[in-house]
Coordinates of C-alpha atoms in Angstrom, one line a residue:
X1 CA 4.7 -61.9 -3.9
X2 CA 6.8 -64.9 -2.7
X3 CA 7.4 -65.8 -6.3
X4 CA 8.2 -62.3 -7.5
X5 CA 11.9 -61.6 -8.2
X6 CA 13.2 -58.1 -8.1
X7 CA 16.5 -57.0 -9.7
X8 CA 18.4 -54.4 -7.7
X9 CA 21.4 -52.9 -9.5
X10 CA 24.5 -51.9 -7.6
X11 CA 24.0 -54.2 -4.6
X12 CA 27.2 -53.1 -2.8
X13 CA 26.0 -49.6 -2.4
X14 CA 24.5 -47.8 0.6
X15 CA 21.0 -47.3 -0.7
X16 CA 20.9 -50.6 -2.7
X17 CA 21.8 -52.6 0.4
X18 CA 18.8 -51.1 2.2
X19 CA 16.5 -51.7 -0.8
X20 CA 17.6 -55.4 -0.8
X21 CA 17.0 -55.6 2.9
X22 CA 13.5 -54.1 2.6
X23 CA 12.6 -56.4 -0.3
X24 CA 13.7 -59.5 1.6
X25 CA 11.9 -58.4 4.7
X26 CA 8.8 -58.0 2.6
X27 CA 9.0 -61.5 1.2
X28 CA 10.5 -60.9 -2.3
X29 CA 13.2 -62.8 -4.0
X30 CA 16.1 -60.6 -5.0
X31 CA 18.7 -60.7 -7.7
X32 CA 21.4 -58.0 -7.4
X33 CA 24.2 -56.9 -9.6
X34 CA 27.8 -56.6 -8.5
X35 CA 30.9 -55.7 -10.5
X36 CA 33.0 -58.4 -8.9
X37 CA 32.0 -61.8 -7.3
X38 CA 34.0 -61.0 -4.2
X39 CA 31.3 -58.5 -3.2
X40 CA 28.8 -61.2 -2.4
X41 CA 30.3 -62.3 0.9
X42 CA 30.3 -58.7 2.2
X43 CA 26.7 -58.1 1.1
X44 CA 25.5 -61.3 2.8
X45 CA 27.4 -60.4 6.0
X46 CA 25.9 -56.9 6.0
X47 CA 22.4 -58.4 5.6
X48 CA 23.1 -60.9 8.4
X49 CA 24.1 -58.0 10.6
X50 CA 20.7 -56.5 10.0
X51 CA 19.0 -59.8 11.0
X52 CA 18.4 -61.3 7.5
X53 CA 19.7 -64.7 6.4
X54 CA 19.1 -64.2 2.7
X55 CA 19.9 -67.8 1.7
X56 CA 18.7 -68.8 -1.7
X57 CA 16.3 -65.8 -1.9
X58 CA 19.3 -63.7 -2.9
X59 CA 21.1 -64.2 -6.2
X60 CA 24.1 -62.4 -7.6
X61 CA 24.7 -61.3 -11.2
X62 CA 28.0 -59.9 -12.3
X63 CA 27.4 -56.8 -14.5
X64 CA 29.0 -53.5 -15.3
X65 CA 27.1 -50.3 -16.3
X66 CA 29.6 -49.8 -19.1
X67 CA 29.3 -53.3 -20.6
X68 CA 26.3 -55.0 -22.3
X69 CA 27.4 -58.4 -21.0
X70 CA 25.1 -60.1 -18.4
X71 CA 22.2 -57.6 -18.3
X72 CA 19.7 -59.7 -20.2
X73 CA 20.4 -62.7 -17.9
X74 CA 20.2 -60.4 -14.8
X75 CA 16.8 -59.1 -15.8
X76 CA 15.4 -62.5 -16.9
X77 CA 12.6 -63.8 -14.8
X78 CA 12.3 -60.5 -12.8
X79 CA 8.9 -58.8 -12.4
X80 CA 10.4 -55.5 -11.3
X81 CA 13.8 -53.6 -11.4
X82 CA 15.1 -51.1 -8.9
X83 CA 17.9 -49.3 -10.8
X84 CA 19.9 -47.9 -8.0
X85 CA 23.5 -48.1 -9.3
X86 CA 25.2 -44.8 -10.4
X87 CA 28.6 -43.4 -9.9
X88 CA 29.0 -40.8 -7.1
X89 CA 32.7 -40.2 -6.3
X90 CA 33.8 -38.3 -3.2
X91 CA 35.5 -35.7 -5.4
X92 CA 34.5 -34.2 -8.7
X93 CA 36.3 -36.0 -11.6
X94 CA 38.5 -33.9 -14.0
X95 CA 36.5 -35.4 -16.9
X96 CA 32.8 -35.1 -16.4
X97 CA 32.2 -38.0 -18.9
X98 CA 33.5 -40.4 -16.2
X99 CA 30.2 -39.7 -14.4
X100 CA 27.9 -38.9 -17.3
X101 CA 28.5 -41.9 -19.5
X102 CA 28.0 -44.6 -16.8
X103 CA 24.9 -42.8 -15.5
X104 CA 23.2 -42.3 -18.8
X105 CA 24.4 -45.4 -20.7
X106 CA 24.0 -47.6 -17.7
X107 CA 20.4 -46.5 -17.2
X108 CA 19.6 -47.3 -20.8
X109 CA 21.3 -50.7 -20.6
X110 CA 19.2 -51.6 -17.6
X111 CA 16.0 -50.3 -19.2
X112 CA 16.6 -52.1 -22.5
X113 CA 17.3 -55.4 -20.7
X114 CA 14.2 -54.9 -18.5
X115 CA 12.1 -54.3 -21.6
X116 CA 13.4 -57.3 -23.5
X117 CA 12.8 -59.5 -20.4
X118 CA 9.2 -58.4 -19.9
X119 CA 9.7 -56.6 -16.6
X120 CA 6.6 -54.8 -15.5
X121 CA 8.1 -51.8 -13.9
X122 CA 11.4 -50.1 -13.3
X123 CA 12.0 -47.7 -10.5
X124 CA 15.0 -45.5 -11.3
X125 CA 16.9 -43.9 -8.5
X126 CA 17.6 -40.3 -9.7
X127 CA 18.4 -37.5 -7.4
X128 CA 17.4 -34.0 -6.2
X129 CA 20.5 -33.2 -8.3
X130 CA 18.3 -33.6 -11.4
X131 CA 15.7 -31.2 -10.0
X132 CA 17.2 -28.3 -8.0
X133 CA 20.4 -27.0 -9.7
X134 CA 21.3 -24.5 -12.3
X135 CA 18.1 -22.4 -11.9
X136 CA 16.3 -20.8 -8.9
X137 CA 12.6 -20.9 -8.1
X138 CA 10.6 -18.8 -5.8
X139 CA 9.1 -21.7 -3.9
X140 CA 10.2 -25.1 -2.6
X141 CA 11.5 -27.3 -5.4
X142 CA 9.2 -30.1 -6.5
X143 CA 8.8 -32.8 -9.2
X144 CA 7.9 -30.2 -11.8
X145 CA 11.5 -28.8 -11.8
X146 CA 14.5 -29.9 -13.8
X147 CA 18.1 -29.0 -13.4
X148 CA 19.5 -26.8 -16.2
X149 CA 22.3 -28.8 -17.6
X150 CA 23.5 -25.7 -19.6
X151 CA 23.9 -23.6 -16.5
X152 CA 27.4 -22.1 -16.0
X153 CA 29.5 -23.9 -13.4
X154 CA 27.2 -26.9 -13.0
X155 CA 29.0 -29.8 -11.5
X156 CA 29.3 -33.1 -13.3
X157 CA 27.2 -35.1 -10.8
X158 CA 23.9 -33.1 -11.2
X159 CA 24.5 -33.0 -14.9
X160 CA 24.9 -36.8 -15.0
X161 CA 21.8 -37.5 -12.9
X162 CA 19.7 -35.1 -15.1
X163 CA 20.9 -36.5 -18.4
X164 CA 20.4 -40.1 -17.2
X165 CA 16.8 -39.4 -16.0
X166 CA 15.9 -37.6 -19.1
X167 CA 17.2 -40.5 -21.2
X168 CA 15.1 -42.9 -19.1
X169 CA 11.9 -41.0 -19.7
X170 CA 12.7 -40.7 -23.4
X171 CA 13.3 -44.4 -23.6
X172 CA 9.9 -45.4 -22.2
X173 CA 8.2 -42.8 -24.4
X174 CA 9.9 -44.3 -27.4
X175 CA 11.4 -47.8 -28.0
X176 CA 10.6 -48.9 -24.5
X177 CA 6.8 -48.4 -24.7
X178 CA 5.0 -50.8 -22.5
X179 CA 7.6 -50.7 -19.8
X180 CA 6.4 -48.8 -16.7
X181 CA 8.8 -46.3 -15.1
X182 CA 8.7 -44.5 -11.8
X183 CA 11.5 -42.3 -10.5
X184 CA 12.7 -41.5 -7.0
X185 CA 14.6 -38.2 -6.5
X186 CA 16.2 -38.2 -3.0
X187 CA 18.2 -35.4 -1.4
X188 CA 21.3 -36.3 0.6
X189 CA 20.8 -39.8 2.0
X190 CA 21.9 -40.5 5.6
X191 CA 21.0 -43.1 8.1
X192 CA 22.4 -46.4 9.4
X193 CA 25.1 -48.2 7.5
X194 CA 24.8 -51.9 6.8
X195 CA 28.6 -52.1 6.1
X196 CA 31.7 -50.1 5.5
X197 CA 30.7 -48.7 2.1
X198 CA 30.6 -44.9 2.5
X199 CA 28.6 -42.7 0.3
X200 CA 29.5 -39.0 -0.1
X201 CA 26.9 -37.9 2.4
X202 CA 28.2 -40.4 5.0
X203 CA 31.8 -39.2 4.4
X204 CA 30.6 -35.7 5.4
X205 CA 29.3 -36.9 8.7
X206 CA 32.4 -39.0 9.2
X207 CA 34.6 -36.0 8.6
X208 CA 32.6 -33.9 11.1
X209 CA 32.8 -36.6 13.8
X210 CA 36.5 -37.0 13.3
X211 CA 37.0 -33.3 13.7
X212 CA 38.4 -32.9 10.2
X213 CA 36.0 -30.0 9.3
X214 CA 37.3 -27.2 11.6
X215 CA 34.9 -24.7 10.0
X216 CA 31.9 -25.0 7.6
X217 CA 30.9 -23.3 4.4
X218 CA 27.5 -21.8 4.1
X219 CA 26.0 -24.6 2.1
X220 CA 22.5 -26.2 2.5
X221 CA 21.5 -29.9 2.0
X222 CA 18.3 -31.8 2.1
X223 CA 18.4 -34.8 4.5
X224 CA 16.5 -38.1 4.2
X225 CA 17.0 -41.4 5.9
X226 CA 18.1 -44.3 3.7
X227 CA 15.5 -46.6 5.3
X228 CA 12.8 -44.2 4.1
X229 CA 14.2 -43.9 0.6
X230 CA 14.2 -47.7 0.4
X231 CA 10.6 -47.7 1.5
X232 CA 9.7 -45.1 -1.1
X233 CA 11.3 -47.3 -3.8
X234 CA 9.0 -50.2 -2.8
X235 CA 6.0 -48.0 -2.8
X236 CA 6.9 -46.7 -6.2
X237 CA 7.4 -50.2 -7.4
X238 CA 4.0 -51.6 -6.3
X239 CA 1.5 -48.7 -6.3
X240 CA -0.4 -48.4 -9.6
X241 CA -0.6 -44.6 -9.2
X242 CA 3.2 -44.4 -9.3
X243 CA 3.5 -45.3 -13.0
X244 CA 5.0 -42.4 -15.0
X245 CA 5.7 -40.3 -11.9
X246 CA 8.7 -38.7 -10.2
X247 CA 8.9 -38.6 -6.4
X248 CA 11.1 -36.1 -4.6
X249 CA 12.3 -37.6 -1.2
X250 CA 13.2 -35.2 1.6
X251 CA 12.6 -35.3 5.3
X252 CA 11.7 -31.6 5.5
X253 CA 13.3 -28.2 5.1
X254 CA 17.0 -28.2 3.9
X255 CA 19.6 -27.7 6.6
X256 CA 22.8 -25.7 6.7
X257 CA 26.0 -27.5 7.4
X258 CA 26.0 -25.7 10.7
X259 CA 22.5 -27.2 11.5
X260 CA 23.7 -30.6 10.5
X261 CA 26.7 -30.3 12.8
X262 CA 24.4 -29.1 15.7
X263 CA 22.0 -32.0 15.2
X264 CA 25.0 -34.4 15.6
X265 CA 26.1 -32.6 18.7
X266 CA 22.6 -32.7 20.2
X267 CA 22.0 -36.3 19.4
X268 CA 25.4 -37.9 20.1
X269 CA 26.5 -35.8 23.1
X270 CA 30.1 -36.3 24.2
X271 CA 30.9 -38.5 21.2
X272 CA 30.4 -35.5 18.9
X273 CA 32.7 -33.2 20.9
X274 CA 35.0 -32.9 17.9
X275 CA 32.2 -31.6 15.6
X276 CA 32.7 -27.9 14.8
X277 CA 29.8 -25.5 14.3
X278 CA 32.0 -22.6 13.3
X279 CA 31.0 -21.1 9.9
X280 CA 33.4 -19.6 7.4
X281 CA 32.5 -16.4 5.5
X282 CA 31.7 -16.9 1.8
X283 CA 34.6 -14.6 0.8
X284 CA 37.1 -16.8 2.5
X285 CA 35.9 -19.9 0.7
X286 CA 36.1 -18.2 -2.6
X287 CA 39.6 -16.9 -1.9
X288 CA 40.7 -20.3 -0.8
X289 CA 39.3 -21.8 -4.0
X290 CA 42.1 -20.2 -5.9
X291 CA 44.6 -22.4 -4.1
X292 CA 42.7 -25.5 -3.0
X293 CA 40.7 -28.0 -5.1
X294 CA 38.5 -28.9 -2.2
X295 CA 37.7 -25.3 -1.4
X296 CA 37.2 -24.6 -5.1
X297 CA 34.6 -27.4 -5.2
X298 CA 32.7 -25.7 -2.3
X299 CA 32.9 -22.3 -3.9
X300 CA 30.0 -22.9 -6.2
X301 CA 26.9 -21.0 -7.1
X302 CA 25.3 -22.8 -4.2
X303 CA 27.5 -21.1 -1.6
X304 CA 25.4 -18.9 0.7
X305 CA 22.2 -19.8 -1.2
X306 CA 19.1 -20.7 0.7
X307 CA 16.9 -23.5 -0.9
X308 CA 14.5 -26.2 0.1
X309 CA 12.2 -28.8 -1.4
X310 CA 9.0 -30.6 -0.7
X311 CA 7.9 -34.3 -0.7
X312 CA 4.2 -33.4 -0.6
X313 CA 3.5 -35.6 -3.7
X314 CA 5.0 -38.7 -2.2
X315 CA 3.2 -38.2 1.1
X316 CA -0.2 -37.6 -0.6
X317 CA 0.0 -40.1 -3.4
X318 CA 1.9 -43.0 -1.8
X319 CA 1.3 -42.4 1.9
X320 CA 5.1 -42.1 2.5
X321 CA 6.1 -40.8 5.9
X322 CA 9.9 -40.1 6.4
X323 CA 11.7 -39.9 9.7
X324 CA 12.9 -36.5 11.0
X325 CA 16.2 -35.3 9.5
X326 CA 17.8 -35.2 12.9
X327 CA 17.0 -38.9 13.5
X328 CA 18.6 -39.8 10.2
X329 CA 21.8 -37.8 11.0
X330 CA 22.2 -39.3 14.5
X331 CA 21.6 -42.8 13.1
X332 CA 24.5 -42.2 10.7
X333 CA 26.8 -41.2 13.5
X334 CA 25.7 -44.2 15.7
X335 CA 26.4 -46.7 12.9
X336 CA 29.8 -45.1 12.1
X337 CA 30.8 -45.6 15.8
X338 CA 29.4 -49.1 15.9
X339 CA 31.3 -50.1 12.8
X340 CA 34.5 -48.6 14.0
X341 CA 34.6 -46.1 11.2
X342 CA 35.0 -43.1 13.6
X343 CA 37.4 -43.3 16.5
X344 CA 35.8 -42.4 19.8
X345 CA 37.0 -39.1 21.3
X346 CA 39.9 -39.4 23.8
X347 CA 38.8 -39.3 27.5

């Protein structure tokens, strides 16, 4: 293991940083991709804050998902690849191709480079967004399910993740034969930040703690801790049984936004005094959507819909054991306060 080098794409991201941390803690050498060299110092500082002096066990490759340059060199000499990088903006883009093209074409660039370099296995970070949208099921969603990309009103992000994952499976079934692939499909990822990079899920908690969400739409989310998602990536990377499999990652039943808010209040006490648990009626959200882009984004087919998913496969096949959802949410808030990304309430 000490000689194994793992490529992790998108090293500046929330999940990728935790994957790098877990790999280094497990004794691997890591090469990670960044779009700009300036990101290396911030990454090393974040790892140092978590107690890891990466030294020469961490290498940096400068690559972009939309450019062929550098990917063969990044994959060279690596035994495994964790392809974590994928665009996820805080707001939906006007042109869905701004998400779809980097997700799909980027995944294929990484897979082709891995195949040419003789990598044994790629673990692709997909999403529950590729599983549970555009069609309803009368049971918890699981790995058998796929999002319907032709569904009316489907947002760009679930479409991008579905098309990218489909393309990855098609690749290993075709020109990439011989390359092993496993896929991790997490729900909303929460947990402790290593640095100031804020994913969409973290922005939600930040807005709640800052008191910017005065009332909440009736939307439901799955919750999983970033440390557990990183752990699942390593299990999918090393366990022979994981080849050719998808693994949905959730800490349990989905939570309403009101339940997420209440978990923050219960776990953070006075520091969460600005968190609102007031719920807006669906009709109000739909009416506001006529005048507000943010409200229009919330007024989706998901509004008021109850849904959940199961990680039974990951638990049974890989022995994965996620933390409770409330622990992940409180850890998110704790790290936001620690990093000064949420101002403490006034006395």
